[in-house]
C-alpha positions as YAML, in Angstrom:
chain: A
units: angstrom
residues:
- id: 1
  name: UNK
  ca: [-104.10, -24.00, 64.96]
- id: 2
  name: UNK
  ca: [-103.79, -20.66, 66.26]
- id: 3
  name: UNK
  ca: [-105.15, -17.78, 64.88]
- id: 4
  name: UNK
  ca: [-103.10, -15.44, 62.71]
- id: 5
  name: UNK
  ca: [-101.20, -12.55, 64.53]
- id: 6
  name: UNK
  ca: [-101.20, -10.68, 61.48]
- id: 7
  name: UNK
  ca: [-103.49, -10.91, 58.33]
- id: 8
  name: UNK
  ca: [-102.34, -8.80, 54.89]
- id: 9
  name: UNK
  ca: [-105.25, -9.56, 52.87]
- id: 10
  name: UNK
  ca: [-105.36, -8.19, 48.91]
- id: 11
  name: UNK
  ca: [-102.67, -5.42, 50.43]
- id: 12
  name: UNK
  ca: [-102.29, -2.64, 47.51]
- id: 13
  name: UNK
  ca: [-99.70, 0.25, 47.50]
- id: 14
  name: UNK
  ca: [-99.73, 3.04, 44.45]
- id: 15
  name: UNK
  ca: [-97.22, 5.95, 44.83]
- id: 16
  name: UNK
  ca: [-98.75, 9.06, 43.40]
- id: 17
  name: UNK
  ca: [-97.21, 12.29, 42.51]
- id: 18
  name: UNK
  ca: [-98.52, 15.12, 40.75]
- id: 19
  name: UNK
  ca: [-98.20, 15.38, 36.90]
- id: 20
  name: UNK
  ca: [-97.23, 11.73, 37.07]
- id: 21
  name: UNK
  ca: [-98.33, 8.40, 36.91]
- id: 22
  name: UNK
  ca: [-98.74, 6.26, 40.29]
- id: 23
  name: UNK
  ca: [-96.52, 3.76, 40.83]
- id: 24
  name: UNK
  ca: [-98.46, 0.46, 41.24]
- id: 25
  name: UNK
  ca: [-95.51, -0.75, 44.16]
- id: 26
  name: UNK
  ca: [-97.92, -3.48, 45.61]
- id: 27
  name: UNK
  ca: [-100.34, -5.40, 44.09]
- id: 28
  name: UNK
  ca: [-102.89, -7.50, 45.82]
- id: 29
  name: UNK
  ca: [-100.99, -9.40, 48.45]
- id: 30
  name: UNK
  ca: [-102.27, -11.48, 50.85]
- id: 31
  name: UNK
  ca: [-100.63, -13.76, 53.34]
- id: 32
  name: UNK
  ca: [-100.64, -14.77, 57.41]
- id: 33
  name: UNK
  ca: [-98.06, -14.85, 60.23]
- id: 34
  name: UNK
  ca: [-99.33, -16.74, 63.40]
- id: 35
  name: UNK
  ca: [-97.79, -16.41, 66.84]
- id: 36
  name: UNK
  ca: [-94.46, -17.92, 67.52]
- id: 37
  name: UNK
  ca: [-94.16, -18.34, 63.38]
- id: 38
  name: UNK
  ca: [-91.65, -16.79, 61.32]
- id: 39
  name: UNK
  ca: [-92.47, -15.84, 58.09]
- id: 40
  name: UNK
  ca: [-90.18, -14.73, 55.49]
- id: 41
  name: UNK
  ca: [-91.07, -12.13, 52.19]
- id: 42
  name: UNK
  ca: [-88.17, -12.70, 49.32]
- id: 43
  name: UNK
  ca: [-87.44, -11.26, 46.14]
- id: 44
  name: UNK
  ca: [-85.51, -8.72, 44.09]
- id: 45
  name: UNK
  ca: [-84.96, -5.32, 45.15]
- id: 46
  name: UNK
  ca: [-87.62, -3.38, 44.40]
- id: 47
  name: UNK
  ca: [-90.17, -6.16, 44.71]
- id: 48
  name: UNK
  ca: [-91.88, -4.38, 47.29]
- id: 49
  name: UNK
  ca: [-91.63, -5.81, 50.52]
- id: 50
  name: UNK
  ca: [-90.21, -3.35, 52.53]
- id: 51
  name: UNK
  ca: [-93.16, -0.99, 51.14]
- id: 52
  name: UNK
  ca: [-95.25, -3.68, 52.84]
- id: 53
  name: UNK
  ca: [-93.26, -3.53, 56.02]
- id: 54
  name: UNK
  ca: [-93.55, 0.16, 56.31]
- id: 55
  name: UNK
  ca: [-97.42, -0.47, 55.88]
- id: 56
  name: UNK
  ca: [-98.13, -2.66, 58.69]
- id: 57
  name: UNK
  ca: [-96.03, -0.09, 60.75]
- id: 58
  name: UNK
  ca: [-98.21, 2.47, 58.85]
- id: 59
  name: UNK
  ca: [-94.98, 4.23, 58.30]
- id: 60
  name: UNK
  ca: [-95.71, 5.00, 54.38]
- id: 61
  name: UNK
  ca: [-94.92, 8.95, 53.32]
- id: 62
  name: UNK
  ca: [-98.52, 10.72, 52.68]
- id: 63
  name: UNK
  ca: [-98.31, 9.88, 49.08]
- id: 64
  name: UNK
  ca: [-98.95, 6.63, 48.98]
- id: 65
  name: UNK
  ca: [-102.26, 5.09, 48.89]
- id: 66
  name: UNK
  ca: [-103.26, 1.94, 50.35]
- id: 67
  name: UNK
  ca: [-105.92, -0.31, 50.20]
- id: 68
  name: UNK
  ca: [-106.87, -3.69, 51.50]
- id: 69
  name: UNK
  ca: [-107.07, -5.20, 54.68]
- id: 70
  name: UNK
  ca: [-103.84, -4.93, 57.61]
- id: 71
  name: UNK
  ca: [-105.04, -6.78, 61.14]
- id: 72
  name: UNK
  ca: [-102.91, -7.25, 64.06]
- id: 73
  name: UNK
  ca: [-104.63, -9.38, 66.39]
- id: 74
  name: UNK
  ca: [-107.90, -8.68, 65.31]
- id: 75
  name: UNK
  ca: [-107.43, -5.03, 64.57]
- id: 76
  name: UNK
  ca: [-107.64, -3.32, 61.19]
- id: 77
  name: UNK
  ca: [-104.71, -0.91, 60.89]
- id: 78
  name: UNK
  ca: [-105.93, 0.62, 57.15]
- id: 79
  name: UNK
  ca: [-106.87, 4.16, 58.12]
- id: 80
  name: UNK
  ca: [-106.15, 4.47, 61.73]
- id: 81
  name: UNK
  ca: [-105.49, 7.46, 62.70]
- id: 82
  name: UNK
  ca: [-101.59, 7.88, 63.91]
- id: 83
  name: UNK
  ca: [-102.08, 8.49, 67.33]
- id: 84
  name: UNK
  ca: [-103.29, 4.66, 68.00]
- id: 85
  name: UNK
  ca: [-100.55, 3.50, 65.44]
- id: 86
  name: UNK
  ca: [-98.35, 5.09, 67.59]
- id: 87
  name: UNK
  ca: [-99.72, 3.51, 70.59]
- id: 88
  name: UNK
  ca: [-99.41, 0.11, 68.55]
- id: 89
  name: UNK
  ca: [-95.76, 0.69, 67.59]
- id: 90
  name: UNK
  ca: [-93.11, -0.14, 70.27]
- id: 91
  name: UNK
  ca: [-95.68, -1.86, 71.82]
- id: 92
  name: UNK
  ca: [-97.85, -4.62, 69.78]
- id: 93
  name: UNK
  ca: [-95.95, -4.31, 66.99]
- id: 94
  name: UNK
  ca: [-91.89, -4.01, 66.83]
- id: 95
  name: UNK
  ca: [-89.45, -3.34, 64.00]
- id: 96
  name: UNK
  ca: [-85.45, -4.20, 63.12]
- id: 97
  name: UNK
  ca: [-84.80, -1.81, 60.26]
- id: 98
  name: UNK
  ca: [-81.80, -2.62, 58.12]
- id: 99
  name: UNK
  ca: [-79.20, -0.06, 59.26]
- id: 100
  name: UNK
  ca: [-78.76, 0.02, 62.87]
- id: 101
  name: UNK
  ca: [-77.16, 3.70, 62.86]
- id: 102
  name: UNK
  ca: [-79.88, 5.34, 60.80]
- id: 103
  name: UNK
  ca: [-82.15, 3.50, 63.29]
- id: 104
  name: UNK
  ca: [-79.86, 5.03, 66.36]
- id: 105
  name: UNK
  ca: [-79.90, 8.21, 67.40]
- id: 106
  name: UNK
  ca: [-75.70, 9.27, 68.18]
- id: 107
  name: UNK
  ca: [-76.29, 12.27, 71.07]
- id: 108
  name: UNK
  ca: [-78.05, 9.66, 73.84]
- id: 109
  name: UNK
  ca: [-76.54, 6.33, 75.09]
- id: 110
  name: UNK
  ca: [-77.75, 2.47, 73.56]
- id: 111
  name: UNK
  ca: [-79.38, 2.07, 77.47]
- id: 112
  name: UNK
  ca: [-81.22, 5.89, 77.06]
- id: 113
  name: UNK
  ca: [-82.86, 4.60, 73.53]
- id: 114
  name: UNK
  ca: [-84.21, 1.64, 75.00]
- id: 115
  name: UNK
  ca: [-85.95, 3.30, 78.26]
- id: 116
  name: UNK
  ca: [-87.35, 5.82, 75.60]
- id: 117
  name: UNK
  ca: [-89.52, 2.88, 74.45]
- id: 118
  name: UNK
  ca: [-90.23, 1.60, 77.24]
- id: 119
  name: UNK
  ca: [-91.70, 5.41, 78.90]
- id: 120
  name: UNK
  ca: [-93.39, 5.63, 75.62]
- id: 121
  name: UNK
  ca: [-95.97, 2.90, 76.48]
- id: 122
  name: UNK
  ca: [-96.41, 4.14, 80.63]
- id: 123
  name: UNK
  ca: [-92.98, 2.53, 82.10]
- id: 124
  name: UNK
  ca: [-91.71, 5.05, 84.82]
- id: 125
  name: UNK
  ca: [-87.85, 5.96, 84.55]
- id: 126
  name: UNK
  ca: [-86.12, 3.46, 86.96]
- id: 127
  name: UNK
  ca: [-88.39, 0.98, 85.67]
- id: 128
  name: UNK
  ca: [-87.54, 1.46, 81.97]
- id: 129
  name: UNK
  ca: [-83.95, 1.66, 83.13]
- id: 130
  name: UNK
  ca: [-84.17, -1.72, 85.09]
- id: 131
  name: UNK
  ca: [-85.56, -3.13, 81.56]
- id: 132
  name: UNK
  ca: [-83.40, -1.48, 79.39]
- id: 133
  name: UNK
  ca: [-80.45, -2.98, 81.36]
- id: 134
  name: UNK
  ca: [-82.03, -6.64, 81.26]
- id: 135
  name: UNK
  ca: [-83.02, -6.47, 77.18]
- id: 136
  name: UNK
  ca: [-78.96, -5.62, 77.07]
- id: 137
  name: UNK
  ca: [-78.51, -8.54, 78.77]
- id: 138
  name: UNK
  ca: [-81.08, -11.05, 76.76]
- id: 139
  name: UNK
  ca: [-79.43, -9.76, 73.88]
- id: 140
  name: UNK
  ca: [-76.03, -10.77, 75.02]
- id: 141
  name: UNK
  ca: [-74.42, -7.41, 75.49]
- id: 142
  name: UNK
  ca: [-71.68, -8.00, 77.79]
- id: 143
  name: UNK
  ca: [-71.85, -5.78, 81.49]
- id: 144
  name: UNK
  ca: [-74.93, -4.25, 80.36]
- id: 145
  name: UNK
  ca: [-75.18, -2.06, 83.36]
- id: 146
  name: UNK
  ca: [-71.54, -0.67, 82.25]
- id: 147
  name: UNK
  ca: [-72.90, -0.32, 78.71]
- id: 148
  name: UNK
  ca: [-75.51, 1.19, 79.05]
- id: 149
  name: UNK
  ca: [-74.29, 4.88, 78.96]
- id: 150
  name: UNK
  ca: [-72.12, 4.47, 76.07]
- id: 151
  name: UNK
  ca: [-73.17, 5.74, 73.00]
- id: 152
  name: UNK
  ca: [-73.77, 3.96, 69.49]
- id: 153
  name: UNK
  ca: [-70.54, 4.62, 68.07]
- id: 154
  name: UNK
  ca: [-68.77, 2.78, 70.41]
- id: 155
  name: UNK
  ca: [-70.70, -0.80, 69.68]
- id: 156
  name: UNK
  ca: [-69.85, -3.01, 66.48]
- id: 157
  name: UNK
  ca: [-72.03, -3.11, 63.66]
- id: 158
  name: UNK
  ca: [-73.33, -6.40, 65.28]
- id: 159
  name: UNK
  ca: [-73.85, -5.18, 68.80]
- id: 160
  name: UNK
  ca: [-75.74, -2.18, 67.26]
- id: 161
  name: UNK
  ca: [-78.58, -4.27, 65.75]
- id: 162
  name: UNK
  ca: [-78.22, -6.20, 69.17]
- id: 163
  name: UNK
  ca: [-79.36, -3.05, 70.40]
- id: 164
  name: UNK
  ca: [-81.63, -2.03, 67.99]
- id: 165
  name: UNK
  ca: [-83.37, -5.46, 68.89]
- id: 166
  name: UNK
  ca: [-83.56, -5.00, 72.09]
- id: 167
  name: UNK
  ca: [-85.56, -1.47, 71.37]
- id: 168
  name: UNK
  ca: [-87.94, -3.32, 69.25]
- id: 169
  name: UNK
  ca: [-88.87, -5.75, 72.08]
- id: 170
  name: UNK
  ca: [-88.64, -3.68, 74.95]
- id: 171
  name: UNK
  ca: [-92.54, -3.95, 75.33]
- id: 172
  name: UNK
  ca: [-92.71, -7.47, 74.45]
- id: 173
  name: UNK
  ca: [-94.38, -7.13, 71.09]
- id: 174
  name: UNK
  ca: [-96.25, -10.01, 69.38]
- id: 175
  name: UNK
  ca: [-95.73, -8.97, 66.14]
- id: 176
  name: UNK
  ca: [-91.99, -8.61, 65.02]
- id: 177
  name: UNK
  ca: [-90.88, -7.30, 61.55]
- id: 178
  name: UNK
  ca: [-87.72, -7.30, 60.71]
- id: 179
  name: UNK
  ca: [-86.09, -6.19, 57.69]
- id: 180
  name: UNK
  ca: [-82.79, -7.43, 56.28]
- id: 181
  name: UNK
  ca: [-81.94, -7.48, 60.26]
- id: 182
  name: UNK
  ca: [-78.41, -9.12, 58.90]
- id: 183
  name: UNK
  ca: [-77.21, -7.34, 56.52]
- id: 184
  name: UNK
  ca: [-73.53, -5.72, 55.83]
- id: 185
  name: UNK
  ca: [-72.85, -7.87, 58.91]
- id: 186
  name: UNK
  ca: [-70.37, -10.92, 58.43]
- id: 187
  name: UNK
  ca: [-71.08, -14.49, 58.04]
- id: 188
  name: UNK
  ca: [-70.24, -15.34, 61.86]
- id: 189
  name: UNK
  ca: [-72.04, -11.82, 63.62]
- id: 190
  name: UNK
  ca: [-75.22, -13.43, 61.04]
- id: 191
  name: UNK
  ca: [-75.59, -16.64, 62.59]
- id: 192
  name: UNK
  ca: [-75.75, -14.86, 66.07]
- id: 193
  name: UNK
  ca: [-78.32, -12.43, 64.90]
- id: 194
  name: UNK
  ca: [-80.34, -15.15, 63.48]
- id: 195
  name: UNK
  ca: [-79.80, -17.20, 66.76]
- id: 196
  name: UNK
  ca: [-81.09, -13.98, 68.55]
- id: 197
  name: UNK
  ca: [-84.54, -13.84, 66.51]
- id: 198
  name: UNK
  ca: [-84.97, -17.71, 66.85]
- id: 199
  name: UNK
  ca: [-85.14, -17.43, 70.57]
- id: 200
  name: UNK
  ca: [-87.35, -14.48, 70.58]
- id: 201
  name: UNK
  ca: [-89.31, -16.69, 69.07]
- id: 202
  name: UNK
  ca: [-89.51, -19.84, 70.92]
- id: 203
  name: UNK
  ca: [-88.99, -18.28, 74.24]
- id: 204
  name: UNK
  ca: [-91.99, -15.59, 73.76]
- id: 205
  name: UNK
  ca: [-93.60, -17.19, 70.95]
- id: 206
  name: UNK
  ca: [-92.95, -13.83, 69.09]
- id: 207
  name: UNK
  ca: [-94.37, -13.90, 65.35]
- id: 208
  name: UNK
  ca: [-91.74, -12.40, 62.98]
- id: 209
  name: UNK
  ca: [-92.06, -11.11, 59.28]
- id: 210
  name: UNK
  ca: [-88.64, -11.48, 57.60]
- id: 211
  name: UNK
  ca: [-87.72, -9.13, 54.78]
- id: 212
  name: UNK
  ca: [-84.84, -10.93, 53.55]
- id: 213
  name: UNK
  ca: [-82.79, -10.91, 49.56]
- id: 214
  name: UNK
  ca: [-80.32, -13.31, 50.96]
- id: 215
  name: UNK
  ca: [-82.02, -17.01, 50.87]
- id: 216
  name: UNK
  ca: [-79.14, -18.35, 52.69]
- id: 217
  name: UNK
  ca: [-80.50, -16.42, 55.90]
- id: 218
  name: UNK
  ca: [-84.11, -17.81, 55.26]
- id: 219
  name: UNK
  ca: [-83.76, -21.73, 54.97]
- id: 220
  name: UNK
  ca: [-81.60, -20.62, 58.01]
- id: 221
  name: UNK
  ca: [-84.63, -19.16, 60.00]
- id: 222
  name: UNK
  ca: [-88.16, -19.28, 58.14]
- id: 223
  name: UNK
  ca: [-90.75, -21.71, 58.93]
- id: 224
  name: UNK
  ca: [-92.72, -19.94, 55.62]
- id: 225
  name: UNK
  ca: [-91.36, -17.99, 52.48]
- id: 226
  name: UNK
  ca: [-93.49, -15.80, 50.65]
- id: 227
  name: UNK
  ca: [-91.81, -14.66, 47.20]
- id: 228
  name: UNK
  ca: [-92.55, -11.69, 45.81]
- id: 229
  name: UNK
  ca: [-92.00, -10.25, 42.36]
- id: 230
  name: UNK
  ca: [-92.47, -6.73, 41.11]
- id: 231
  name: UNK
  ca: [-95.35, -5.82, 43.38]
- id: 232
  name: UNK
  ca: [-97.02, -9.54, 43.42]
- id: 233
  name: UNK
  ca: [-96.73, -12.65, 45.36]
- id: 234
  name: UNK
  ca: [-96.31, -15.32, 43.06]
- id: 235
  name: UNK
  ca: [-95.60, -18.50, 45.11]
- id: 236
  name: UNK
  ca: [-96.01, -18.90, 48.85]
- id: 237
  name: UNK
  ca: [-95.05, -22.62, 50.75]
- id: 238
  name: UNK
  ca: [-93.39, -23.66, 53.58]
- id: 239
  name: UNK
  ca: [-89.43, -22.93, 53.79]
- id: 240
  name: UNK
  ca: [-89.04, -27.15, 52.92]
- id: 241
  name: UNK
  ca: [-91.05, -27.26, 50.13]
- id: 242
  name: UNK
  ca: [-89.79, -23.86, 48.46]
- id: 243
  name: UNK
  ca: [-86.26, -25.30, 48.36]
- id: 244
  name: UNK
  ca: [-87.40, -28.63, 47.62]
- id: 245
  name: UNK
  ca: [-89.87, -27.86, 44.48]
- id: 246
  name: UNK
  ca: [-90.08, -24.51, 44.07]
- id: 247
  name: UNK
  ca: [-92.98, -24.46, 41.23]
- id: 248
  name: UNK
  ca: [-92.78, -21.17, 39.96]
- id: 249
  name: UNK
  ca: [-90.37, -20.37, 37.29]
- id: 250
  name: UNK
  ca: [-89.08, -16.71, 39.42]
- id: 251
  name: UNK
  ca: [-88.81, -18.30, 42.39]
- id: 252
  name: UNK
  ca: [-86.47, -21.14, 40.06]
- id: 253
  name: UNK
  ca: [-84.64, -18.47, 38.87]
- id: 254
  name: UNK
  ca: [-83.53, -16.99, 42.98]
- id: 255
  name: UNK
  ca: [-82.80, -20.49, 43.86]
- id: 256
  name: UNK
  ca: [-80.15, -21.38, 40.60]
- id: 257
  name: UNK
  ca: [-78.68, -17.12, 41.21]
- id: 258
  name: UNK
  ca: [-77.64, -18.50, 44.76]
- id: 259
  name: UNK
  ca: [-74.02, -18.59, 44.71]
- id: 260
  name: UNK
  ca: [-72.99, -22.31, 45.88]
- id: 261
  name: UNK
  ca: [-69.46, -23.56, 46.83]
- id: 262
  name: UNK
  ca: [-69.89, -26.11, 43.94]
- id: 263
  name: UNK
  ca: [-69.47, -23.83, 41.09]
- id: 264
  name: UNK
  ca: [-66.57, -22.77, 39.24]
- id: 265
  name: UNK
  ca: [-65.60, -19.00, 38.28]
- id: 266
  name: UNK
  ca: [-67.63, -17.31, 35.80]
- id: 267
  name: UNK
  ca: [-70.57, -19.94, 36.48]
- id: 268
  name: UNK
  ca: [-73.12, -18.51, 38.20]
- id: 269
  name: UNK
  ca: [-76.59, -17.48, 36.75]
- id: 270
  name: UNK
  ca: [-78.47, -14.57, 36.31]
- id: 271
  name: UNK
  ca: [-82.07, -13.69, 35.82]
- id: 272
  name: UNK
  ca: [-82.03, -11.91, 32.19]
- id: 273
  name: UNK
  ca: [-83.66, -9.13, 31.41]
- id: 274
  name: UNK
  ca: [-85.27, -6.28, 33.66]
- id: 275
  name: UNK
  ca: [-88.14, -5.82, 36.63]
- id: 276
  name: UNK
  ca: [-90.63, -4.38, 35.13]
- id: 277
  name: UNK
  ca: [-91.36, -0.39, 35.09]
- id: 278
  name: UNK
  ca: [-93.94, -0.54, 38.23]
- id: 279
  name: UNK
  ca: [-95.84, 2.76, 36.66]
- id: 280
  name: UNK
  ca: [-97.04, 1.25, 33.02]
- id: 281
  name: UNK
  ca: [-96.15, -3.06, 33.90]
- id: 282
  name: UNK
  ca: [-96.89, -5.52, 31.90]
- id: 283
  name: UNK
  ca: [-100.41, -7.32, 31.97]
- id: 284
  name: UNK
  ca: [-101.18, -10.25, 32.73]
- id: 285
  name: UNK
  ca: [-98.39, -12.17, 34.82]
- id: 286
  name: UNK
  ca: [-95.58, -9.88, 35.27]
- id: 287
  name: UNK
  ca: [-92.75, -12.22, 35.33]
- id: 288
  name: UNK
  ca: [-93.90, -13.16, 31.69]
- id: 289
  name: UNK
  ca: [-91.00, -10.49, 29.85]
- id: 290
  name: UNK
  ca: [-88.63, -12.77, 32.08]
- id: 291
  name: UNK
  ca: [-89.91, -15.63, 31.85]
- id: 292
  name: UNK
  ca: [-88.65, -19.09, 29.73]
- id: 293
  name: UNK
  ca: [-91.77, -20.97, 29.74]
- id: 294
  name: UNK
  ca: [-93.77, -18.12, 28.64]
- id: 295
  name: UNK
  ca: [-97.33, -18.62, 26.47]
- id: 296
  name: UNK
  ca: [-100.67, -16.92, 25.16]
- id: 297
  name: UNK
  ca: [-102.49, -17.56, 28.58]
- id: 298
  name: UNK
  ca: [-99.89, -15.19, 30.17]
- id: 299
  name: UNK
  ca: [-101.51, -11.92, 28.76]
- id: 300
  name: UNK
  ca: [-103.72, -12.92, 32.01]
- id: 301
  name: UNK
  ca: [-103.08, -12.73, 35.41]
- id: 302
  name: UNK
  ca: [-103.08, -15.99, 36.71]
- id: 303
  name: UNK
  ca: [-104.72, -16.57, 40.21]
- id: 304
  name: UNK
  ca: [-102.86, -17.22, 43.39]
- id: 305
  name: UNK
  ca: [-103.73, -21.40, 43.64]
- id: 306
  name: UNK
  ca: [-103.78, -23.76, 46.49]
- id: 307
  name: UNK
  ca: [-102.95, -26.72, 45.90]
- id: 308
  name: UNK
  ca: [-104.68, -28.07, 49.26]
- id: 309
  name: UNK
  ca: [-101.47, -28.51, 51.14]
- id: 310
  name: UNK
  ca: [-101.07, -24.60, 51.81]
- id: 311
  name: UNK
  ca: [-98.34, -24.51, 48.20]
- id: 312
  name: UNK
  ca: [-99.62, -21.01, 46.27]
- id: 313
  name: UNK
  ca: [-98.36, -20.55, 43.23]
- id: 314
  name: UNK
  ca: [-99.07, -18.02, 40.62]
- id: 315
  name: UNK
  ca: [-98.34, -19.72, 37.21]
- id: 316
  name: UNK
  ca: [-100.15, -20.79, 34.08]
- id: 317
  name: UNK
  ca: [-98.09, -23.23, 33.25]
- id: 318
  name: UNK
  ca: [-98.79, -25.26, 36.59]
- id: 319
  name: UNK
  ca: [-101.67, -27.75, 36.71]
- id: 320
  name: UNK
  ca: [-102.46, -26.25, 40.12]
- id: 321
  name: UNK
  ca: [-103.55, -22.68, 38.86]
- id: 322
  name: UNK
  ca: [-105.28, -23.50, 35.52]
- id: 323
  name: UNK
  ca: [-107.82, -25.41, 37.93]
- id: 324
  name: UNK
  ca: [-108.22, -23.07, 39.82]
- id: 325
  name: UNK
  ca: [-109.26, -20.64, 37.12]
- id: 326
  name: UNK
  ca: [-111.40, -22.86, 35.44]
- id: 327
  name: UNK
  ca: [-108.91, -23.94, 32.76]
- id: 328
  name: UNK
  ca: [-107.89, -27.82, 33.36]
- id: 329
  name: UNK
  ca: [-106.07, -27.96, 29.82]
- id: 330
  name: UNK
  ca: [-102.60, -27.67, 29.14]
- id: 331
  name: UNK
  ca: [-102.13, -24.19, 26.87]
- id: 332
  name: UNK
  ca: [-100.03, -24.75, 24.03]
- id: 333
  name: UNK
  ca: [-96.57, -22.75, 24.23]
- id: 334
  name: UNK
  ca: [-94.38, -20.76, 23.02]
- id: 335
  name: UNK
  ca: [-90.44, -20.86, 23.72]
- id: 336
  name: UNK
  ca: [-91.21, -23.12, 26.82]
- id: 337
  name: UNK
  ca: [-88.39, -25.12, 28.63]
...
């Protein structure tokens, strides 16, 4: 098996402000991305997915305190000086943000913006222009030489997202972070963007970390999935295992809440309750206040236990978690279903 491209180990992120309690946005998460692999982080808004991606890129504000380890191709990124991080961004690591309109400067042509990324890492002017035209063609922009000089507003939302992807891969990064890359796109354009990301993976061996809340997108694209809740990883497994045999109550609730064509009007399931306040999260399992399987052991934090086949889950209701913690006996439940 190939060595991991990205290693995130025991990563915690806290936002601090004077005279205010710290926000525990991410708490002790660990995962890996290998070359040619697409790993998705999923969960409700505010669970820490995008914060994790921004930490990898070194783009968190100064109010964020980061502990743990982030390593790309063997190089530790936590605490790396700004200049060193700038060398890695757009070179070893690329990022596709949610909204292409906020990623592209309306004052410059799309070609010049892609070329600027090439020049920032040593390419000459003519080389950068040629590379930008090649990239526009690669991501499916028609007549790339003619469209090189067009400003962003002359492109549709899907085409702008293609331009953003072109800029992100301009220097052949080994790792690509894609933060909700199909948000606000219609289904047809969404499928085209997903196909483009899949081609990048297959053609260049790019490792991709996909941030998503749309489980349909994840099912189509990802190889492995990490489910986050309130800043913590609660389950990780292959995409097939997550959809066929989810083990954490939150994962099962997420899947049940997805709309399907078989549902009748008014039958959409919801996850009762609210995501906890991350300035004062509940002790132990953070999903416990909303969980139908909550019991007395949930006041303690469950370990993210591996079943030996790469399926990890943090839930006292599962035998693998109890055994990992040295508690093979089942705990009596209260309000279990």
